[in-house]
């Protein structure tokens, strides 16, 4: 089985004046070609840092401390910046950054912004780049004329489509989408998610969808990784995560979301707050808030183990020793 | 029925034909050429009422006017026209009478027409919780100062000791316990959920009758939202206040609200029991809104989501004639294709929000009750 992405024991820390923040602290996951992955977690769990690590764009004072990230079998953590620019970034893996639609340059036409990477990275003539840009905007469901517009003339949904088109420009295998619909209204959100579905099906793009919204993640993801305090606590198919969640955190998260259909159950919440990632608790990081903690939890950290086929969980309740 | 539903009391608020129009600044050229004045019609003629202990929800997309409606009840936006009859608590009424306000029969006062000085007692009765707990608390105030301020402004609690006692009691009410751990802290020392509870405590410490809660949980993490909703529900049970709950999240509305009103471009298009409206929407816009929401279900990824709506929300300056939803309405599109009479109505005449039975109201020409109410056939 070939993996398009293989992350092994990745650690990305931020070296701040007030201490070392262990934003991503030993994450491992594998993604098969053409699969879509959802990474869910609450604010501060490290999901965006994980995404930046995969692009090797962790902003200082953060850096990848250890571990490996293999894209198509090549470990990008050992590559030089110029090599990554030439071979990996935008070509193999690209990213839709959170809030990117508000980062479009207001003084350039949309078309000029889309062709920039094609000219710089793809070494193309302007005319050829423009014809590719025209195809790209059509692929994301916009009229060609939009290339002549400025960002302020576009609606939020249109801007987000442009950002997706830009991520697709160099035909990468993987596109990371960090909260791609968070600032959008539900109708526009549904349109954007439909578009991403279509691109996945028709072009085989592997999306990695990073979100805090359990509803949004089910729209696209075949596999789901649940993150808590810098670690993946559960990693399985979307069906298993929702029908048979094993980690108490995953279970609690699912029961905390109100539904639009069916009976109304009393919502549950998780008491307490996530730990300070400068001083994470010993043992399992969820232990202080866990309703099912028992003897080994505060002493030893549970590893992420495959407890059933393709179902990984990091919890002493399920780990076989 | 909501698992939290409780018996509602008397009517306390009647909003009638509220309009909030913001003037658009004209350029010099437009002024010279005498072009007509333009307005952003944020709220364009809405009416609703609320009862004691009721949680009434305004839902809609951004820019539909739900927040402006909430703010208008605290007079935080200039009102263009309309009435908001409010029934204050007895003590507030007495205060108002001392200021020379004569309430109408049954103790109603119009929030919008009171002179500013005579409005102050009402501010104690109508409070607001904002969306952003990081921006709504003064970072230089300790928690006790934040909570003492409304007491000082409204002259509640005679002595410092009495005020402190009330502050402690209120902190416990919002489950910030032990309260003594929190009074001397600053907002930055608290988590988002704790801050939002301080914001709630500040709103309820004056024992208001009506609380406008503007997206009170949308900035919070999923795992703590339920806790905040529970605090709000317990407070209504203990203190009997009503909430005007503003949200874009229909699942939350279904969970905690008694009734909901769906807004589109400054108008209420549908109103009724929260569970009934969501289970069986009548207005094409409500249907589209519900169809668009991703309920967490892994089967969602299998097909594309069908969205019975076209185009994008028009600008609130140039509101379409007739039914303001008709350019996006799939039922209208169908009617044009088939050439039915409906198409002339939708594009020319604005449908009224009419009663269709069981306390359900809808503003769409598809419904006979609406056509009858407007006297058209």
XYZ file of C-alpha atoms in Angstrom:
698
model
C 0.000 0.000 0.000
C 1.449 3.340 -0.960
C 1.119 6.268 1.345
C 1.052 9.757 -0.008
C 1.781 11.170 3.423
C 3.534 9.539 6.354
C 4.168 11.451 9.545
C 6.241 9.756 12.177
C 6.557 10.945 15.768
C 6.555 14.608 14.769
C 7.339 17.229 17.380
C 6.947 20.924 16.644
C 7.691 23.233 19.554
C 7.507 26.984 19.974
C 10.434 28.419 21.876
C 8.864 31.432 23.531
C 10.326 33.638 26.232
C 7.885 32.143 28.681
C 8.812 28.570 27.967
C 8.643 25.852 25.360
C 5.131 25.299 23.992
C 4.761 21.736 22.799
C 2.139 22.458 20.169
C 2.635 19.180 18.279
C 4.126 16.556 20.527
C 4.647 13.186 18.934
C 2.116 12.923 16.112
C 2.125 9.972 13.747
C -0.286 9.349 10.899
C -0.451 7.861 7.438
C -2.619 8.844 4.527
C -3.197 6.679 1.461
C -3.256 8.196 -1.979
C -6.554 9.837 -2.830
C -7.885 9.619 0.733
C -9.368 12.615 2.490
C -8.406 13.225 6.068
C -10.115 15.356 8.663
C -8.220 16.674 11.650
C -10.567 17.836 14.389
C -9.794 19.401 17.688
C -10.466 22.464 19.765
C -8.590 25.735 19.734
C -4.998 25.334 20.815
C -4.823 21.572 20.249
C -2.065 21.985 17.680
C -4.006 21.229 14.513
C -2.882 24.339 12.647
C 0.715 23.837 13.791
C 0.541 20.312 12.404
C -0.605 21.755 9.070
C 2.188 24.326 9.001
C 4.661 21.551 9.784
C 3.477 19.574 6.760
C 4.159 22.632 4.604
C 7.403 23.220 6.494
C 6.188 26.736 7.138
C 6.159 26.798 10.937
C 6.470 30.460 11.916
C 9.270 31.354 14.356
C 9.821 30.950 17.261
C 8.430 27.553 16.349
C 10.329 24.782 14.634
C 10.180 21.082 13.942
C 12.202 19.478 16.707
C 12.138 15.846 15.710
C 10.298 13.242 13.708
C 9.765 12.885 9.998
C 7.199 13.926 7.408
C 7.356 11.861 4.251
C 5.523 13.110 1.215
C 5.542 10.517 -1.567
C 8.252 8.751 0.383
C 10.556 11.795 0.612
C 11.304 13.132 4.097
C 10.802 16.878 3.892
C 12.169 17.562 7.353
C 15.658 16.840 5.998
C 15.316 18.975 2.883
C 16.705 22.458 2.500
C 14.302 25.351 2.089
C 15.270 25.895 -1.546
C 14.764 22.230 -2.357
C 11.329 22.275 -0.763
C 10.437 25.323 -2.797
C 11.559 23.681 -5.993
C 10.134 20.236 -5.458
C 7.519 20.041 -2.740
C 5.604 23.129 -1.764
C 2.641 23.887 -4.076
C 3.688 21.026 -6.383
C 3.128 18.057 -4.112
C 1.368 19.660 -1.178
C -0.331 23.009 -0.923
C -2.451 24.750 1.624
C -5.507 26.911 1.984
C -4.606 29.002 4.998
C -7.140 30.029 7.585
C -8.526 33.420 6.595
C -6.597 33.358 3.314
C -9.525 34.870 1.477
C -8.951 38.051 3.429
C -5.264 37.999 2.575
C -5.715 38.484 -1.173
C -3.773 41.542 -2.265
C -6.310 44.340 -2.686
C -4.332 46.248 -5.330
C -3.837 43.370 -7.762
C -6.447 41.818 -9.998
C -7.418 38.280 -9.056
C -5.931 36.903 -12.274
C -2.522 38.412 -11.575
C -2.479 36.774 -8.165
C -3.327 33.337 -9.538
C -0.654 33.404 -12.244
C 2.132 34.547 -9.932
C 3.088 31.045 -8.721
C 2.727 29.679 -12.252
C 5.238 32.198 -13.550
C 7.631 31.932 -10.617
C 7.407 28.218 -9.765
C 6.215 26.911 -13.107
C 8.506 29.173 -15.201
C 5.653 29.817 -17.617
C 4.985 32.559 -20.108
C 2.322 34.988 -18.945
C -0.094 33.975 -21.685
C 0.098 30.292 -20.923
C -0.269 31.016 -17.218
C -3.393 33.065 -17.910
C -4.985 30.261 -19.883
C -4.290 27.865 -17.011
C -5.727 30.403 -14.571
C -8.863 30.572 -16.698
C -9.242 26.800 -16.465
C -8.641 26.899 -12.736
C -11.349 29.459 -12.015
C -13.757 27.477 -14.190
C -12.899 24.361 -12.200
C -13.885 26.109 -8.984
C -17.169 27.242 -10.504
C -16.414 30.877 -11.308
C -16.720 32.709 -14.635
C -13.502 33.486 -16.500
C -14.187 37.238 -16.345
C -13.464 37.154 -12.631
C -9.740 37.191 -13.434
C -10.140 40.863 -14.323
C -11.728 41.773 -10.985
C -10.206 43.071 -7.779
C -10.728 41.188 -4.500
C -13.064 43.822 -3.047
C -15.500 43.235 -5.901
C -15.933 39.612 -4.855
C -18.161 38.020 -2.221
C -16.715 35.880 0.566
C -17.638 32.660 -1.213
C -16.045 33.831 -4.458
C -12.855 34.824 -2.672
C -12.653 31.422 -1.010
C -13.055 29.771 -4.435
C -10.168 31.886 -5.736
C -8.015 30.760 -2.819
C -8.845 27.128 -3.605
C -7.970 27.725 -7.273
C -4.609 29.145 -6.178
C -3.899 26.083 -4.059
C -4.620 23.896 -7.101
C -2.427 25.875 -9.476
C 0.583 23.545 -9.440
C -1.577 20.394 -9.405
C -0.560 19.079 -5.985
C -1.623 15.630 -4.732
C -2.501 16.971 -1.297
C -4.252 20.183 -0.326
C -4.422 21.121 3.334
C -7.474 23.249 4.092
C -7.266 24.973 7.473
C -10.778 25.991 8.600
C -11.758 26.775 4.992
C -15.369 27.643 5.781
C -15.230 29.123 9.272
C -15.919 32.725 8.245
C -18.640 31.808 5.758
C -22.401 31.584 6.105
C -23.930 28.108 6.057
C -25.230 28.242 2.494
C -21.864 29.399 1.139
C -20.113 26.895 3.389
C -22.153 24.071 1.872
C -21.290 25.293 -1.636
C -17.566 25.355 -0.843
C -17.699 21.880 0.703
C -19.546 20.589 -2.375
C -16.787 22.085 -4.511
C -14.065 20.379 -2.478
C -15.941 17.082 -2.779
C -16.094 17.523 -6.528
C -12.379 18.294 -6.794
C -11.582 15.248 -4.712
C -13.713 12.995 -6.893
C -12.855 14.367 -10.288
C -9.196 15.198 -9.805
C -8.257 12.772 -7.055
C -6.971 15.517 -4.772
C -6.355 14.324 -1.208
C -7.772 16.963 1.056
C -6.642 17.337 4.633
C -9.444 19.251 6.258
C -8.616 20.944 9.530
C -11.620 22.088 11.500
C -13.197 22.399 14.911
C -16.638 21.652 13.459
C -17.719 18.020 13.672
C -20.440 18.621 11.090
C -18.064 20.096 8.531
C -15.528 17.305 8.959
C -18.061 14.602 8.035
C -18.828 16.326 4.737
C -15.474 15.438 3.292
C -13.388 13.113 5.407
C -12.952 9.407 4.906
C -10.574 9.255 7.842
C -10.603 11.420 10.943
C -7.843 12.199 13.415
C -8.943 13.690 16.726
C -6.323 15.901 18.351
C -6.059 16.937 21.964
C -3.270 18.965 23.556
C -0.704 18.365 20.835
C -1.408 14.693 20.298
C -3.630 12.509 18.176
C -5.863 10.641 20.607
C -7.854 8.696 18.027
C -7.449 7.986 14.334
C -9.946 5.914 12.373
C -12.429 5.948 9.522
C -15.156 8.580 9.794
C -17.772 5.862 10.289
C -15.897 4.329 13.211
C -15.217 7.693 14.834
C -18.917 8.513 14.892
C -20.416 5.077 15.410
C -17.836 3.521 17.689
C -15.639 6.191 19.230
C -13.207 4.652 21.699
C -11.397 7.545 23.333
C -13.363 9.286 26.116
C -12.461 12.669 24.594
C -13.909 11.725 21.198
C -17.000 10.347 22.890
C -17.503 13.511 24.925
C -16.931 15.770 21.929
C -19.605 13.978 19.904
C -22.084 14.181 22.760
C -21.422 17.905 23.201
C -22.784 18.860 19.790
C -26.476 19.627 19.378
C -28.137 17.938 16.404
C -30.625 19.165 13.865
C -32.610 15.929 13.701
C -33.826 13.266 16.082
C -34.534 13.381 19.783
C -33.086 16.155 21.882
C -30.727 14.788 24.490
C -29.177 16.748 27.257
C -25.844 17.968 25.965
C -22.751 16.966 27.815
C -19.717 19.080 28.362
C -16.172 18.398 29.389
C -15.407 20.093 32.683
C -12.132 21.955 33.048
C -9.851 23.355 30.379
C -7.133 21.877 28.150
C -3.675 21.781 29.761
C -1.017 24.431 29.392
C 1.195 23.041 26.621
C 4.272 24.456 28.318
C 3.716 22.136 31.231
C 1.548 19.246 30.062
C 0.498 16.860 32.822
C 2.419 13.607 33.172
C 0.652 10.566 31.826
C -2.319 10.978 29.546
C -2.978 14.631 28.696
C -6.695 14.208 28.921
C -6.512 12.540 32.309
C -7.421 15.615 34.448
C -10.717 16.020 32.539
C -11.441 12.381 31.816
C -14.560 10.777 33.283
C -13.120 7.267 32.909
C -9.631 7.733 34.301
C -8.130 4.949 36.317
C -4.890 3.804 37.852
C -2.255 4.044 35.056
C -3.568 7.266 33.482
C -1.673 9.868 35.490
C 1.614 7.971 35.452
C 2.292 6.703 32.001
C 1.462 8.252 28.678
C -0.674 5.987 26.483
C 0.830 5.388 23.017
C -1.321 5.623 19.874
C -1.972 1.960 19.176
C -3.876 0.138 16.457
C -6.491 -1.621 18.597
C -8.592 -2.768 15.668
C -7.789 -2.777 11.988
C -7.161 0.835 10.966
C -8.544 2.111 14.254
C -5.883 3.785 16.360
C -6.441 5.057 19.862
C -4.262 6.434 22.640
C -6.095 5.408 25.797
C -5.245 2.923 28.537
C -8.815 1.608 28.430
C -8.124 0.026 25.072
C -4.416 -0.598 24.879
C -3.203 -4.160 25.085
C 0.062 -4.453 26.903
C -40.503 20.011 22.980
C -37.263 21.135 24.444
C -36.117 19.109 27.389
C -35.725 22.369 29.208
C -39.093 23.875 28.368
C -40.796 25.623 31.264
C -44.036 27.447 31.704
C -43.982 30.922 30.238
C -45.376 33.990 31.963
C -47.085 37.168 30.776
C -46.120 39.065 27.673
C -43.229 41.460 28.351
C -42.164 42.745 24.947
C -43.977 43.758 21.779
C -41.889 44.941 18.890
C -43.980 46.533 16.163
C -42.755 47.317 12.671
C -39.196 48.068 13.757
C -37.015 49.692 11.129
C -33.330 50.492 11.487
C -31.920 52.155 8.391
C -28.359 53.372 8.277
C -27.781 56.277 5.885
C -25.026 55.733 3.321
C -22.680 58.665 2.993
C -23.046 60.306 -0.357
C -20.163 61.551 -2.460
C -19.985 65.233 -3.301
C -20.984 64.584 -6.894
C -24.067 62.649 -5.879
C -25.048 65.493 -3.565
C -24.664 68.082 -6.349
C -26.624 65.952 -8.785
C -29.318 65.594 -6.145
C -29.327 61.795 -6.156
C -31.734 60.293 -3.652
C -30.411 59.411 -0.225
C -29.485 55.748 0.125
C -29.947 53.566 3.174
C -28.666 50.224 4.351
C -31.917 48.731 5.506
C -30.499 46.524 8.236
C -33.882 45.928 9.847
C -36.784 46.673 7.578
C -40.071 46.329 9.398
C -40.196 43.440 11.834
C -42.702 42.604 14.557
C -42.575 39.996 17.279
C -43.447 39.573 20.918
C -41.870 37.830 23.848
C -43.171 36.391 27.090
C -41.659 36.150 30.518
C -39.119 33.295 30.778
C -39.233 32.785 27.039
C -36.123 32.110 24.982
C -36.875 33.713 21.662
C -34.341 33.156 18.973
C -33.382 35.241 15.974
C -31.563 33.177 13.363
C -30.184 34.074 9.985
C -27.009 34.597 8.035
C -24.600 37.453 8.625
C -26.076 40.776 7.593
C -29.701 39.713 8.023
C -30.245 42.238 10.815
C -30.439 39.949 13.821
C -27.761 41.712 15.856
C -29.127 45.144 14.933
C -32.530 44.058 16.211
C -30.989 42.994 19.514
C -29.025 46.206 19.868
C -32.084 48.323 19.088
C -33.731 47.065 22.287
C -30.896 48.615 24.272
C -31.024 51.704 22.065
C -27.489 51.085 20.890
C -28.452 51.862 17.291
C -30.532 54.778 15.959
C -34.129 53.660 15.422
C -35.705 54.776 12.143
C -39.271 53.898 13.055
C -41.374 51.414 14.954
C -42.298 50.660 18.513
C -40.888 48.430 21.228
C -43.377 48.175 24.046
C -41.740 46.740 27.127
C -43.213 45.830 30.472
C -40.589 46.626 33.124
C -40.475 45.129 36.602
C -42.549 46.812 39.274
C -39.616 48.580 40.932
C -38.497 49.930 37.573
C -42.019 51.146 36.830
C -42.106 53.025 40.128
C -38.805 54.650 39.300
C -40.064 55.619 35.879
C -43.196 57.140 37.369
C -41.059 59.227 39.694
C -39.259 60.518 36.612
C -42.576 61.563 35.149
C -43.176 58.721 32.710
C -46.754 57.517 32.545
C -46.875 53.921 31.408
C -49.898 52.870 29.363
C -52.505 50.435 30.690
C -50.900 47.255 31.900
C -47.565 48.971 32.548
C -46.134 49.187 29.039
C -43.506 51.715 28.040
C -42.139 52.325 24.557
C -38.379 51.832 24.759
C -37.798 53.829 21.594
C -39.580 57.054 22.485
C -38.388 57.552 26.078
C -36.009 60.486 26.426
C -32.468 59.301 27.170
C -32.507 60.465 30.808
C -35.707 58.616 31.556
C -34.449 55.497 29.814
C -31.780 54.762 32.417
C -34.003 52.724 34.775
C -34.893 50.481 31.820
C -31.218 49.721 31.211
C -31.278 47.796 34.459
C -34.086 45.668 33.099
C -32.642 45.027 29.645
C -29.111 43.698 29.522
C -26.837 42.269 26.865
C -24.295 39.466 26.541
C -21.870 39.909 23.665
C -20.365 37.320 21.382
C -16.724 37.922 22.137
C -15.713 37.303 25.760
C -12.193 38.466 24.878
C -13.357 41.898 23.801
C -16.312 42.591 26.050
C -14.503 42.705 29.402
C -12.261 45.604 30.383
C -8.760 44.078 30.700
C -7.751 46.560 33.413
C -10.644 45.757 35.717
C -10.638 42.921 38.199
C -13.631 40.618 38.014
C -15.130 42.260 41.108
C -14.818 45.703 39.504
C -16.449 44.477 36.319
C -19.378 43.152 38.322
C -19.575 46.122 40.672
C -19.923 48.645 37.897
C -23.558 47.920 36.997
C -24.386 47.982 40.718
C -22.858 51.444 41.113
C -24.469 52.751 37.946
C -27.915 51.619 38.982
C -27.482 52.249 42.698
C -28.003 48.624 43.696
C -26.722 47.503 47.095
C -26.271 50.239 49.684
C -22.840 49.444 51.081
C -19.651 47.967 49.736
C -20.291 44.810 51.803
C -23.741 44.357 50.337
C -22.386 44.774 46.856
C -19.593 42.248 47.468
C -22.133 39.788 48.796
C -24.207 40.179 45.653
C -21.106 39.788 43.476
C -20.166 36.551 45.220
C -23.685 35.220 44.915
C -23.829 36.038 41.217
C -20.460 34.389 40.529
C -21.772 31.253 42.151
C -24.913 31.457 40.045
C -22.815 31.308 36.874
C -20.791 28.416 38.371
C -17.568 30.306 38.904
C -16.872 28.578 42.182
C -15.411 29.114 44.666
C -16.259 32.745 43.950
C -13.463 34.021 46.193
C -10.956 32.514 43.737
C -12.223 34.701 40.943
C -13.054 38.129 42.374
C -9.477 39.386 42.431
C -8.450 38.030 39.063
C -8.187 39.893 35.779
C -9.963 38.743 32.608
C -6.710 37.608 30.957
C -6.230 35.067 33.727
C -9.444 33.291 32.777
C -10.281 30.882 29.977
C -12.791 31.769 27.276
C -15.606 29.881 28.963
C -14.879 31.497 32.320
C -14.797 34.940 30.740
C -18.128 34.370 29.062
C -19.535 33.412 32.470
C -18.238 36.701 33.872
C -19.991 38.486 30.994
C -23.180 36.615 31.862
C -22.764 37.478 35.536
C -22.397 41.156 34.653
C -25.580 41.026 32.600
C -27.668 39.313 35.272
C -26.357 41.008 38.407
C -28.912 43.801 38.078
C -31.663 41.167 37.885
C -32.863 42.126 34.396
C -36.130 41.088 32.882
C -34.817 40.699 29.359
C -31.342 39.650 28.303
C -30.181 40.038 24.717
C -27.665 37.245 24.148
C -25.805 37.873 20.900
C -24.128 34.631 19.769
C -23.038 33.898 23.353
C -21.389 30.564 22.553
C -20.192 30.863 18.978
C -16.646 31.865 19.938
C -16.293 29.087 22.472
C -14.964 25.583 22.000
C -17.494 22.841 21.403
C -16.694 21.050 24.643
C -17.625 24.042 26.817
C -20.568 25.422 24.831
C -23.001 23.049 26.474
C -21.861 24.232 29.890
C -22.600 27.880 29.040
C -25.988 26.969 27.583
C -26.772 25.124 30.786
C -25.820 28.169 32.867
C -28.172 30.319 30.777
C -31.002 27.814 31.145
C -30.542 27.495 34.901
C -30.567 31.263 35.300
C -33.869 31.573 33.510
C -35.320 28.903 35.753
C -34.038 30.533 38.944
C -34.486 34.198 38.078
C -37.246 34.070 35.481
C -35.636 36.265 32.859
C -36.306 36.075 29.134
C -33.616 35.797 26.492
C -33.566 37.248 23.041
C -31.107 34.699 21.756
C -29.281 35.635 18.579
C -27.506 32.851 16.725
C -26.632 31.582 13.286
C -26.574 28.004 14.560
C -29.938 26.328 14.073
C -28.925 23.237 16.025
C -28.307 25.367 19.113
C -31.583 27.207 18.516
C -33.395 23.891 18.354
C -31.741 22.831 21.570
C -32.500 25.765 23.820
C -35.080 28.096 22.292
C -38.819 28.120 22.707
C -39.610 29.939 19.503
C -37.472 31.076 16.611
C -37.761 33.773 14.003
C -35.819 33.310 10.786
C -34.580 36.589 9.320
C -33.575 37.355 5.765
C -32.368 40.780 4.619
C -33.954 42.675 7.484
C -37.296 40.865 7.548
C -38.693 37.953 9.508
C -39.655 35.336 6.926
C -40.798 32.609 9.289
C -41.647 32.384 12.967
C -42.839 29.599 15.225
C -41.989 26.850 17.706
C -38.260 26.135 17.345
C -38.586 22.385 16.938
C -41.517 22.635 14.533
C -39.881 25.225 12.292
C -36.726 23.134 11.997
C -38.539 19.833 11.509
C -40.935 21.255 8.967
C -39.859 24.587 7.501
C -42.482 26.413 5.446
C -40.527 29.239 3.848
C -38.207 28.324 0.940
C -35.394 30.270 2.610
C -35.728 28.354 5.866
C -35.704 25.134 3.856
C -32.484 26.142 2.120
C -30.863 27.183 5.377
C -31.653 23.852 7.010
C -30.540 21.891 3.949
C -27.162 23.641 4.090
C -26.281 22.738 7.675
C -23.889 19.815 8.013
C -25.221 17.614 10.793
C -22.384 15.412 12.022
C -22.993 12.199 10.125
C -20.299 10.306 8.219
C -22.811 9.464 5.482
C -22.704 13.131 4.428
C -19.554 12.590 2.416
C -21.241 10.118 0.095
C -23.345 12.543 -1.922
C -23.316 16.210 -2.757
C -25.432 18.431 -0.577
C -28.485 19.666 -2.455
C -29.021 23.375 -1.856
C -32.441 24.684 -2.885
C -31.273 28.285 -3.274
C -29.677 30.351 -6.048
C -27.117 33.134 -6.134
C -25.942 35.181 -3.203
C -27.436 37.524 -0.636
C -28.137 40.869 -2.317
C -26.902 44.143 -0.938
C -29.085 45.593 1.842
C -29.075 48.954 0.007
C -30.818 47.637 -3.100
C -33.380 45.266 -1.703
C -35.201 43.390 -4.489
C -38.818 44.475 -5.109
C -41.694 42.202 -4.169
C -40.638 39.331 -1.958
C -37.012 40.102 -1.166
C -36.103 36.443 -1.442
C -37.588 35.877 -4.906
C -34.363 36.278 -6.944
C -32.880 33.353 -4.981
C -36.042 31.284 -4.610
C -36.257 27.939 -6.386
C -40.052 27.860 -6.059
C -40.259 31.221 -7.846
C -37.925 29.945 -10.559
C -40.213 26.965 -11.052
C -43.252 29.260 -11.183
C -41.627 31.363 -13.906
C -40.848 28.238 -15.921
C -44.415 27.001 -15.623
C -45.897 30.458 -16.026
C -48.107 30.309 -12.928
C -49.639 33.429 -11.360
C -47.360 33.128 -8.367
C -44.506 34.678 -10.336
C -46.274 38.056 -10.658
C -47.010 38.183 -6.957
C -43.495 37.297 -5.846
C -41.704 39.858 -7.966
C -44.154 42.713 -7.352
C -45.773 42.515 -3.968
C -44.122 41.954 -0.612
C -45.763 39.087 1.306
C -46.888 39.919 4.868
C -45.883 37.720 7.795
C -49.215 35.974 8.279
C -50.513 33.445 10.749
C -50.879 29.959 9.288
C -52.186 28.352 12.494
C -50.597 26.917 15.656
C -48.703 30.114 16.322
C -46.775 29.611 13.096
C -46.191 32.606 10.867
C -44.688 32.743 7.414
C -44.121 35.433 4.794
C -44.430 33.585 1.496
C -47.096 33.793 -1.199
C -47.140 29.995 -1.492
C -49.397 29.872 1.529
C -53.064 30.587 1.191
C -53.249 32.220 4.618
C -50.671 34.775 3.454
C -52.626 35.549 0.286
C -55.817 35.898 2.302
C -54.165 38.197 4.837
C -53.044 40.464 2.007
C -56.411 40.244 0.253
C -55.076 38.791 -2.978
C -56.150 35.715 -4.849
